[in-house]
Structure formats: structure tokens, C-alpha cells
Amino acid sequence: MDYRLVHFNCARPMGKFDFSNEFVQVFVALLPRIFKDGDAFEGLIHHDHGLRCPDGSWRGFTNAFPYPQEWRAPDISTLAVWRSLEDLKAFSHNGRTHPPGMRRLAQEIDRSDGPGFVMWWAPKGARFTLEDGWQRLQHLRQHGSTDYAFSLDQPVKCPVAA
């Protein structure tokens, strides 16, 4: 069996989630370029994006606004399937848009809930939703790195093909 690396990450901006927030302005401006770069990157097989709202519902970026003023900011989320951990690292650290954009926004992220990034190995062709990724992240936050959900700091080797 052939395996792929799946990753889920989320970032919750500090402050209000509206266009007066510089994080929101920059993020919305960068998003189309990051998606275009992802689509062109050979090692990225699939990616999906959305907003996890405080009530547990999911929204796409096209229906993000108006956002309820009484809610804290959503978790801006990505689920992606990669050929390998090396491909994920290459895109994240060497890409044209993602690295500089995320470095610019890094200080504007609320990290109070713990890690915002989780990975796991899945058989080639397996499908996952953003909610599946959210649940894996909760597992990592509660149990630390395991074969089920692991971090970049404690990666799990790809299972050997049977």
C-alpha cells in the first residue's frame, strides 16, 4: 500500500475578524497567490481551506463575511495531502508566496489553544474533511504526537508499503 502525508493547520488571528484587522487584509490578499502556488506545486496532491467558527460550523472563504461581531475570530484552516514530508517542507519553507506571507502574519496569531498544526499518514486515495483534520488536531493537543496524529517536531515515519 502506498501512503500520503496529510496535514491540517489552523491559525486564529488576534482581534476582530473584519477588514479593519490588518491580518485579515493581508491574509485575504495573499490567499489567491498561495492557492495558485499550491496548484502548481508538484508534491501537493490536494488542498482544501475553510474557517472553523466558534460554534463548530465551517464556512468557506467566499461566505466568510459578514462575520458575527460577537464571535471570536475563526480558525483559518487548511487540509492538504502531500507526496512526502519533504514536499510539505519544500513548499512551506521555499515557496514564493507562503513563507514570506506567513512570516509576516506569524505575530498576529492567537496560539492560546496549543498547537495549530497536525499530520498523519493515510493510504493513497483516502479522503478527509476539514472536520477530520480538526479532530486530529484535538487528539494531538490532548495526547501529544502518536501514529494517529503527530507534529513536525515529532514526525512519524511513513508506514512501509505492504
Short mmCIF file of N, CA and C in Angstrom, two decimals:
data_model
loop_
_atom_site.label_atom_id
_atom_site.label_comp_id
_atom_site.label_asym_id
_atom_site.label_seq_id
_atom_site.Cartn_x
_atom_site.Cartn_y
_atom_site.Cartn_z
N MET A 1 0.84 -1.17 0.00
CA MET A 1 0.00 0.00 0.00
C MET A 1 0.89 1.24 0.00
N ASP A 2 0.51 2.21 -0.78
CA ASP A 2 1.23 3.47 -0.90
C ASP A 2 0.57 4.49 0.03
N TYR A 3 1.37 5.31 0.72
CA TYR A 3 0.85 6.28 1.69
C TYR A 3 1.15 7.70 1.24
N ARG A 4 0.30 8.61 1.71
CA ARG A 4 0.46 10.05 1.50
C ARG A 4 0.45 10.72 2.87
N LEU A 5 1.11 11.86 2.96
CA LEU A 5 1.10 12.64 4.18
C LEU A 5 -0.05 13.63 4.13
N VAL A 6 -0.85 13.66 5.17
CA VAL A 6 -1.95 14.61 5.27
C VAL A 6 -1.58 15.60 6.38
N HIS A 7 -1.84 16.85 6.15
CA HIS A 7 -1.62 17.85 7.21
C HIS A 7 -2.85 18.73 7.31
N PHE A 8 -3.09 19.16 8.54
CA PHE A 8 -4.14 20.13 8.83
C PHE A 8 -3.51 21.21 9.68
N ASN A 9 -3.78 22.45 9.33
CA ASN A 9 -3.31 23.53 10.18
C ASN A 9 -4.39 24.59 10.31
N CYS A 10 -4.33 25.29 11.42
CA CYS A 10 -5.25 26.40 11.61
C CYS A 10 -4.53 27.54 12.31
N ALA A 11 -4.98 28.73 12.01
CA ALA A 11 -4.45 29.94 12.62
C ALA A 11 -5.63 30.85 12.93
N ARG A 12 -5.70 31.28 14.18
CA ARG A 12 -6.76 32.21 14.56
C ARG A 12 -6.15 33.59 14.76
N PRO A 13 -6.55 34.54 13.93
CA PRO A 13 -5.99 35.87 14.08
C PRO A 13 -6.45 36.53 15.38
N MET A 14 -5.59 37.35 15.93
CA MET A 14 -5.98 38.12 17.11
C MET A 14 -6.84 39.30 16.66
N GLY A 15 -7.72 39.71 17.51
CA GLY A 15 -8.57 40.85 17.21
C GLY A 15 -9.83 40.45 16.47
N LYS A 16 -10.54 41.46 16.03
CA LYS A 16 -11.81 41.24 15.32
C LYS A 16 -11.54 40.66 13.93
N PHE A 17 -12.45 39.82 13.49
CA PHE A 17 -12.32 39.23 12.16
C PHE A 17 -13.15 40.06 11.19
N ASP A 18 -12.57 41.19 10.79
CA ASP A 18 -13.19 42.05 9.79
C ASP A 18 -12.08 42.77 9.04
N PHE A 19 -12.46 43.59 8.07
CA PHE A 19 -11.44 44.20 7.21
C PHE A 19 -10.72 45.37 7.86
N SER A 20 -11.04 45.70 9.11
CA SER A 20 -10.24 46.69 9.82
C SER A 20 -8.99 46.04 10.42
N ASN A 21 -8.95 44.71 10.48
CA ASN A 21 -7.84 43.95 11.05
C ASN A 21 -6.79 43.76 9.95
N GLU A 22 -5.56 44.22 10.21
CA GLU A 22 -4.50 44.11 9.19
C GLU A 22 -4.22 42.66 8.81
N PHE A 23 -4.30 41.73 9.78
CA PHE A 23 -4.11 40.31 9.46
C PHE A 23 -5.10 39.89 8.39
N VAL A 24 -6.36 40.23 8.57
CA VAL A 24 -7.40 39.84 7.61
C VAL A 24 -7.11 40.45 6.24
N GLN A 25 -6.73 41.70 6.20
CA GLN A 25 -6.42 42.36 4.93
C GLN A 25 -5.29 41.65 4.20
N VAL A 26 -4.20 41.38 4.91
CA VAL A 26 -3.03 40.74 4.30
C VAL A 26 -3.36 39.31 3.89
N PHE A 27 -4.01 38.57 4.79
CA PHE A 27 -4.32 37.18 4.51
C PHE A 27 -5.21 37.06 3.28
N VAL A 28 -6.25 37.85 3.20
CA VAL A 28 -7.17 37.78 2.06
C VAL A 28 -6.43 38.15 0.76
N ALA A 29 -5.51 39.08 0.84
CA ALA A 29 -4.75 39.46 -0.35
C ALA A 29 -3.79 38.36 -0.79
N LEU A 30 -3.20 37.64 0.18
CA LEU A 30 -2.23 36.58 -0.14
C LEU A 30 -2.88 35.29 -0.61
N LEU A 31 -4.08 35.01 -0.15
CA LEU A 31 -4.72 33.72 -0.37
C LEU A 31 -4.76 33.28 -1.83
N PRO A 32 -5.21 34.09 -2.76
CA PRO A 32 -5.24 33.62 -4.16
C PRO A 32 -3.86 33.22 -4.68
N ARG A 33 -2.81 33.95 -4.29
CA ARG A 33 -1.46 33.62 -4.75
C ARG A 33 -0.97 32.31 -4.12
N ILE A 34 -1.28 32.11 -2.83
CA ILE A 34 -0.88 30.86 -2.17
C ILE A 34 -1.59 29.68 -2.82
N PHE A 35 -2.89 29.82 -3.10
CA PHE A 35 -3.64 28.74 -3.77
C PHE A 35 -3.05 28.45 -5.15
N LYS A 36 -2.71 29.49 -5.89
CA LYS A 36 -2.13 29.30 -7.23
C LYS A 36 -0.79 28.58 -7.13
N ASP A 37 0.05 29.00 -6.18
CA ASP A 37 1.34 28.33 -6.00
C ASP A 37 1.13 26.87 -5.61
N GLY A 38 0.15 26.60 -4.73
CA GLY A 38 -0.13 25.22 -4.33
C GLY A 38 -0.58 24.37 -5.50
N ASP A 39 -1.45 24.93 -6.34
CA ASP A 39 -1.93 24.19 -7.51
C ASP A 39 -0.80 23.84 -8.47
N ALA A 40 0.23 24.67 -8.52
CA ALA A 40 1.35 24.44 -9.43
C ALA A 40 2.46 23.58 -8.81
N PHE A 41 2.39 23.32 -7.50
CA PHE A 41 3.46 22.59 -6.83
C PHE A 41 3.24 21.09 -7.00
N GLU A 42 4.20 20.42 -7.61
CA GLU A 42 4.07 19.01 -7.97
C GLU A 42 3.84 18.09 -6.77
N GLY A 43 4.42 18.38 -5.62
CA GLY A 43 4.30 17.50 -4.46
C GLY A 43 3.01 17.64 -3.68
N LEU A 44 2.18 18.63 -4.01
CA LEU A 44 0.90 18.84 -3.35
C LEU A 44 -0.19 18.17 -4.18
N ILE A 45 -0.85 17.19 -3.59
CA ILE A 45 -1.85 16.40 -4.32
C ILE A 45 -3.24 17.01 -4.24
N HIS A 46 -3.58 17.53 -3.07
CA HIS A 46 -4.93 18.08 -2.84
C HIS A 46 -4.86 19.08 -1.70
N HIS A 47 -5.68 20.13 -1.77
CA HIS A 47 -5.79 21.04 -0.63
C HIS A 47 -7.20 21.60 -0.55
N ASP A 48 -7.63 21.85 0.69
CA ASP A 48 -8.94 22.41 0.98
C ASP A 48 -8.77 23.43 2.09
N HIS A 49 -9.64 24.42 2.11
CA HIS A 49 -9.49 25.52 3.05
C HIS A 49 -10.86 25.95 3.57
N GLY A 50 -10.87 26.47 4.78
CA GLY A 50 -12.11 26.97 5.33
C GLY A 50 -11.90 27.65 6.67
N LEU A 51 -12.98 28.14 7.21
CA LEU A 51 -12.98 28.81 8.50
C LEU A 51 -13.80 27.99 9.48
N ARG A 52 -13.20 27.62 10.62
CA ARG A 52 -13.96 26.95 11.68
C ARG A 52 -14.39 28.02 12.66
N CYS A 53 -15.70 28.20 12.75
CA CYS A 53 -16.27 29.23 13.60
C CYS A 53 -16.38 28.74 15.04
N PRO A 54 -16.49 29.66 16.00
CA PRO A 54 -16.56 29.27 17.41
C PRO A 54 -17.72 28.33 17.75
N ASP A 55 -18.78 28.34 16.94
CA ASP A 55 -19.91 27.44 17.20
C ASP A 55 -19.69 26.05 16.60
N GLY A 56 -18.52 25.80 16.00
CA GLY A 56 -18.22 24.50 15.41
C GLY A 56 -18.61 24.37 13.94
N SER A 57 -19.25 25.37 13.38
CA SER A 57 -19.63 25.32 11.97
C SER A 57 -18.43 25.70 11.10
N TRP A 58 -18.52 25.33 9.84
CA TRP A 58 -17.47 25.64 8.86
C TRP A 58 -18.02 26.60 7.82
N ARG A 59 -17.20 27.53 7.40
CA ARG A 59 -17.53 28.45 6.30
C ARG A 59 -16.39 28.41 5.29
N GLY A 60 -16.74 28.67 4.05
CA GLY A 60 -15.71 28.86 3.04
C GLY A 60 -15.27 30.31 3.05
N PHE A 61 -14.23 30.61 2.31
CA PHE A 61 -13.75 31.99 2.26
C PHE A 61 -14.72 32.88 1.50
N THR A 62 -15.50 32.30 0.59
CA THR A 62 -16.43 33.12 -0.19
C THR A 62 -17.62 33.58 0.64
N ASN A 63 -17.93 32.88 1.73
CA ASN A 63 -19.05 33.32 2.58
C ASN A 63 -18.59 33.64 4.00
N ALA A 64 -17.35 34.10 4.12
CA ALA A 64 -16.78 34.43 5.43
C ALA A 64 -17.39 35.69 6.03
N PHE A 65 -17.77 36.62 5.18
CA PHE A 65 -18.29 37.90 5.66
C PHE A 65 -19.71 38.11 5.15
N PRO A 66 -20.58 38.74 5.93
CA PRO A 66 -20.26 39.34 7.22
C PRO A 66 -20.05 38.26 8.29
N TYR A 67 -19.15 38.54 9.19
CA TYR A 67 -18.81 37.64 10.28
C TYR A 67 -19.42 38.20 11.56
N PRO A 68 -20.07 37.36 12.39
CA PRO A 68 -20.72 37.88 13.60
C PRO A 68 -19.73 38.62 14.52
N GLN A 69 -20.02 39.86 14.83
CA GLN A 69 -19.16 40.69 15.65
C GLN A 69 -18.95 40.13 17.05
N GLU A 70 -19.94 39.41 17.57
CA GLU A 70 -19.85 38.89 18.94
C GLU A 70 -18.97 37.64 19.05
N TRP A 71 -18.60 37.04 17.94
CA TRP A 71 -17.76 35.84 17.95
C TRP A 71 -16.29 36.22 17.98
N ARG A 72 -15.49 35.34 18.61
CA ARG A 72 -14.04 35.50 18.47
C ARG A 72 -13.71 35.14 17.01
N ALA A 73 -12.51 35.45 16.61
CA ALA A 73 -12.09 35.15 15.24
C ALA A 73 -12.14 33.64 14.99
N PRO A 74 -12.38 33.24 13.74
CA PRO A 74 -12.41 31.81 13.42
C PRO A 74 -11.01 31.23 13.29
N ASP A 75 -10.93 29.92 13.27
CA ASP A 75 -9.68 29.23 12.97
C ASP A 75 -9.60 29.09 11.45
N ILE A 76 -8.68 29.81 10.84
CA ILE A 76 -8.48 29.74 9.39
C ILE A 76 -7.71 28.46 9.13
N SER A 77 -8.29 27.55 8.37
CA SER A 77 -7.80 26.18 8.30
C SER A 77 -7.46 25.72 6.89
N THR A 78 -6.47 24.84 6.82
CA THR A 78 -6.05 24.19 5.58
C THR A 78 -5.88 22.70 5.83
N LEU A 79 -6.36 21.89 4.93
CA LEU A 79 -6.11 20.45 4.91
C LEU A 79 -5.44 20.16 3.58
N ALA A 80 -4.30 19.50 3.62
CA ALA A 80 -3.58 19.22 2.37
C ALA A 80 -3.01 17.81 2.38
N VAL A 81 -2.91 17.23 1.20
CA VAL A 81 -2.33 15.90 1.01
C VAL A 81 -1.06 16.08 0.18
N TRP A 82 0.05 15.51 0.69
CA TRP A 82 1.37 15.66 0.10
C TRP A 82 1.95 14.30 -0.29
N ARG A 83 2.85 14.30 -1.25
CA ARG A 83 3.57 13.07 -1.59
C ARG A 83 4.47 12.64 -0.46
N SER A 84 5.05 13.63 0.24
CA SER A 84 6.04 13.31 1.27
C SER A 84 6.19 14.48 2.24
N LEU A 85 6.83 14.21 3.36
CA LEU A 85 7.15 15.26 4.32
C LEU A 85 8.12 16.26 3.68
N GLU A 86 9.02 15.79 2.87
CA GLU A 86 9.97 16.67 2.20
C GLU A 86 9.26 17.66 1.28
N ASP A 87 8.21 17.20 0.58
CA ASP A 87 7.45 18.10 -0.28
C ASP A 87 6.73 19.17 0.55
N LEU A 88 6.14 18.77 1.65
CA LEU A 88 5.49 19.74 2.54
C LEU A 88 6.49 20.80 3.00
N LYS A 89 7.65 20.36 3.45
CA LYS A 89 8.67 21.30 3.93
C LYS A 89 9.15 22.20 2.80
N ALA A 90 9.34 21.65 1.62
CA ALA A 90 9.80 22.46 0.49
C ALA A 90 8.81 23.57 0.17
N PHE A 91 7.53 23.26 0.13
CA PHE A 91 6.52 24.27 -0.16
C PHE A 91 6.44 25.30 0.96
N SER A 92 6.45 24.82 2.20
CA SER A 92 6.28 25.71 3.35
C SER A 92 7.48 26.62 3.57
N HIS A 93 8.67 26.13 3.27
CA HIS A 93 9.88 26.90 3.57
C HIS A 93 10.52 27.56 2.36
N ASN A 94 10.25 27.04 1.17
CA ASN A 94 10.95 27.56 -0.01
C ASN A 94 10.02 28.16 -1.06
N GLY A 95 8.72 28.12 -0.83
CA GLY A 95 7.78 28.63 -1.82
C GLY A 95 7.90 30.13 -2.02
N ARG A 96 7.31 30.62 -3.08
CA ARG A 96 7.41 32.04 -3.42
C ARG A 96 6.50 32.91 -2.56
N THR A 97 5.32 32.42 -2.22
CA THR A 97 4.34 33.24 -1.52
C THR A 97 4.14 32.83 -0.08
N HIS A 98 4.03 31.54 0.18
CA HIS A 98 3.70 31.05 1.52
C HIS A 98 4.70 31.48 2.59
N PRO A 99 6.00 31.23 2.44
CA PRO A 99 6.93 31.58 3.54
C PRO A 99 6.93 33.07 3.91
N PRO A 100 7.08 33.99 2.94
CA PRO A 100 7.12 35.39 3.35
C PRO A 100 5.77 35.87 3.91
N GLY A 101 4.69 35.37 3.34
CA GLY A 101 3.37 35.77 3.82
C GLY A 101 3.10 35.30 5.24
N MET A 102 3.44 34.05 5.52
CA MET A 102 3.19 33.51 6.85
C MET A 102 4.14 34.12 7.89
N ARG A 103 5.37 34.41 7.49
CA ARG A 103 6.29 35.09 8.42
C ARG A 103 5.72 36.46 8.80
N ARG A 104 5.16 37.14 7.83
CA ARG A 104 4.59 38.47 8.09
C ARG A 104 3.43 38.39 9.07
N LEU A 105 2.66 37.33 9.02
CA LEU A 105 1.46 37.21 9.86
C LEU A 105 1.69 36.47 11.17
N ALA A 106 2.85 35.86 11.35
CA ALA A 106 3.10 34.97 12.50
C ALA A 106 2.84 35.63 13.85
N GLN A 107 3.15 36.89 13.99
CA GLN A 107 2.98 37.57 15.28
C GLN A 107 1.53 37.95 15.55
N GLU A 108 0.66 37.76 14.57
CA GLU A 108 -0.74 38.16 14.71
C GLU A 108 -1.66 36.98 14.98
N ILE A 109 -1.09 35.81 15.34
CA ILE A 109 -1.87 34.59 15.53
C ILE A 109 -2.03 34.29 17.01
N ASP A 110 -3.26 33.97 17.41
CA ASP A 110 -3.58 33.56 18.79
C ASP A 110 -3.22 32.09 18.93
N ARG A 111 -2.24 31.78 19.75
CA ARG A 111 -1.78 30.40 19.94
C ARG A 111 -2.21 29.83 21.30
N SER A 112 -3.20 30.44 21.92
CA SER A 112 -3.58 30.08 23.29
C SER A 112 -4.19 28.68 23.40
N ASP A 113 -4.69 28.09 22.32
CA ASP A 113 -5.28 26.75 22.38
C ASP A 113 -4.26 25.64 22.18
N GLY A 114 -3.01 25.99 21.94
CA GLY A 114 -1.97 24.97 21.73
C GLY A 114 -1.59 24.86 20.28
N PRO A 115 -1.00 23.73 19.89
CA PRO A 115 -0.53 23.56 18.51
C PRO A 115 -1.65 23.82 17.50
N GLY A 116 -1.25 24.35 16.36
CA GLY A 116 -2.19 24.61 15.28
C GLY A 116 -1.89 23.79 14.04
N PHE A 117 -1.03 22.77 14.17
CA PHE A 117 -0.58 22.01 13.01
C PHE A 117 -0.48 20.54 13.39
N VAL A 118 -1.06 19.67 12.57
CA VAL A 118 -1.02 18.23 12.81
C VAL A 118 -0.83 17.50 11.48
N MET A 119 -0.22 16.31 11.54
CA MET A 119 -0.02 15.49 10.35
C MET A 119 -0.38 14.04 10.66
N TRP A 120 -0.64 13.26 9.61
CA TRP A 120 -0.81 11.82 9.73
C TRP A 120 -0.60 11.19 8.36
N TRP A 121 -0.29 9.90 8.38
CA TRP A 121 -0.12 9.14 7.13
C TRP A 121 -1.44 8.46 6.80
N ALA A 122 -1.79 8.47 5.52
CA ALA A 122 -3.03 7.85 5.08
C ALA A 122 -2.79 7.09 3.78
N PRO A 123 -3.53 6.01 3.57
CA PRO A 123 -3.39 5.28 2.31
C PRO A 123 -3.69 6.20 1.11
N LYS A 124 -2.96 6.01 0.05
CA LYS A 124 -3.18 6.78 -1.17
C LYS A 124 -4.66 6.69 -1.56
N GLY A 125 -5.25 7.84 -1.87
CA GLY A 125 -6.65 7.90 -2.29
C GLY A 125 -7.63 8.11 -1.16
N ALA A 126 -7.21 8.00 0.10
CA ALA A 126 -8.13 8.24 1.23
C ALA A 126 -8.54 9.71 1.22
N ARG A 127 -9.76 9.97 1.62
CA ARG A 127 -10.32 11.33 1.64
C ARG A 127 -10.58 11.77 3.07
N PHE A 128 -10.37 13.04 3.31
CA PHE A 128 -10.59 13.62 4.63
C PHE A 128 -11.25 14.98 4.49
N THR A 129 -11.98 15.37 5.52
CA THR A 129 -12.63 16.68 5.55
C THR A 129 -11.86 17.60 6.49
N LEU A 130 -12.19 18.87 6.43
CA LEU A 130 -11.61 19.81 7.39
C LEU A 130 -11.95 19.40 8.82
N GLU A 131 -13.13 18.90 9.04
CA GLU A 131 -13.51 18.46 10.39
C GLU A 131 -12.66 17.27 10.83
N ASP A 132 -12.34 16.36 9.92
CA ASP A 132 -11.42 15.25 10.25
C ASP A 132 -10.08 15.81 10.73
N GLY A 133 -9.58 16.81 10.03
CA GLY A 133 -8.33 17.43 10.43
C GLY A 133 -8.44 18.10 11.79
N TRP A 134 -9.55 18.79 12.02
CA TRP A 134 -9.78 19.43 13.32
C TRP A 134 -9.75 18.39 14.44
N GLN A 135 -10.37 17.24 14.22
CA GLN A 135 -10.40 16.19 15.25
C GLN A 135 -9.00 15.61 15.47
N ARG A 136 -8.20 15.47 14.43
CA ARG A 136 -6.82 15.00 14.60
C ARG A 136 -6.01 16.03 15.41
N LEU A 137 -6.26 17.31 15.14
CA LEU A 137 -5.56 18.34 15.90
C LEU A 137 -5.93 18.28 17.37
N GLN A 138 -7.21 18.06 17.67
CA GLN A 138 -7.64 17.95 19.07
C GLN A 138 -6.95 16.75 19.73
N HIS A 139 -6.80 15.66 18.99
CA HIS A 139 -6.11 14.48 19.51
C HIS A 139 -4.65 14.82 19.85
N LEU A 140 -3.99 15.51 18.94
CA LEU A 140 -2.61 15.92 19.19
C LEU A 140 -2.52 16.82 20.42
N ARG A 141 -3.43 17.77 20.53
CA ARG A 141 -3.42 18.68 21.67
C ARG A 141 -3.62 17.94 22.99
N GLN A 142 -4.41 16.87 22.98
CA GLN A 142 -4.70 16.13 24.21
C GLN A 142 -3.68 15.05 24.53
N HIS A 143 -3.10 14.42 23.51
CA HIS A 143 -2.27 13.24 23.72
C HIS A 143 -0.82 13.39 23.27
N GLY A 144 -0.48 14.49 22.63
CA GLY A 144 0.86 14.62 22.06
C GLY A 144 0.98 13.78 20.79
N SER A 145 2.18 13.72 20.25
CA SER A 145 2.41 13.00 19.00
C SER A 145 2.21 11.50 19.16
N THR A 146 1.44 10.93 18.25
CA THR A 146 1.19 9.49 18.16
C THR A 146 1.19 9.12 16.68
N ASP A 147 1.05 7.86 16.38
CA ASP A 147 0.92 7.45 14.98
C ASP A 147 -0.35 8.04 14.35
N TYR A 148 -1.37 8.29 15.17
CA TYR A 148 -2.66 8.80 14.69
C TYR A 148 -2.59 10.28 14.33
N ALA A 149 -1.81 11.04 15.08
CA ALA A 149 -1.72 12.48 14.89
C ALA A 149 -0.37 12.94 15.44
N PHE A 150 0.47 13.51 14.58
CA PHE A 150 1.80 13.88 15.04
C PHE A 150 2.17 15.29 14.59
N SER A 151 3.24 15.79 15.21
CA SER A 151 3.67 17.16 14.95
C SER A 151 4.93 17.17 14.07
N LEU A 152 5.28 18.34 13.60
CA LEU A 152 6.53 18.49 12.85
C LEU A 152 7.73 18.24 13.74
N ASP A 153 7.59 18.55 15.04
CA ASP A 153 8.69 18.34 15.98
C ASP A 153 8.93 16.86 16.27
N GLN A 154 7.87 16.05 16.13
CA GLN A 154 7.97 14.62 16.40
C GLN A 154 7.31 13.83 15.27
N PRO A 155 7.85 13.93 14.07
CA PRO A 155 7.22 13.24 12.94
C PRO A 155 7.31 11.72 13.07
N VAL A 156 6.33 11.06 12.49
CA VAL A 156 6.28 9.60 12.44
C VAL A 156 6.69 9.20 11.02
N LYS A 157 7.53 8.19 10.92
CA LYS A 157 7.96 7.71 9.60
C LYS A 157 6.78 7.15 8.83
N CYS A 158 6.87 7.27 7.53
CA CYS A 158 5.85 6.73 6.64
C CYS A 158 5.80 5.20 6.84
N PRO A 159 4.59 4.66 6.95
CA PRO A 159 4.49 3.19 7.06
C PRO A 159 5.11 2.52 5.84
N VAL A 160 5.64 1.36 6.06
CA VAL A 160 6.24 0.59 4.97
C VAL A 160 5.13 -0.01 4.13
N ALA A 161 5.23 0.14 2.83
CA ALA A 161 4.23 -0.44 1.94
C ALA A 161 4.19 -1.95 2.10
N ALA A 162 2.97 -2.48 2.21
CA ALA A 162 2.81 -3.93 2.42
C ALA A 162 2.81 -4.68 1.11
#
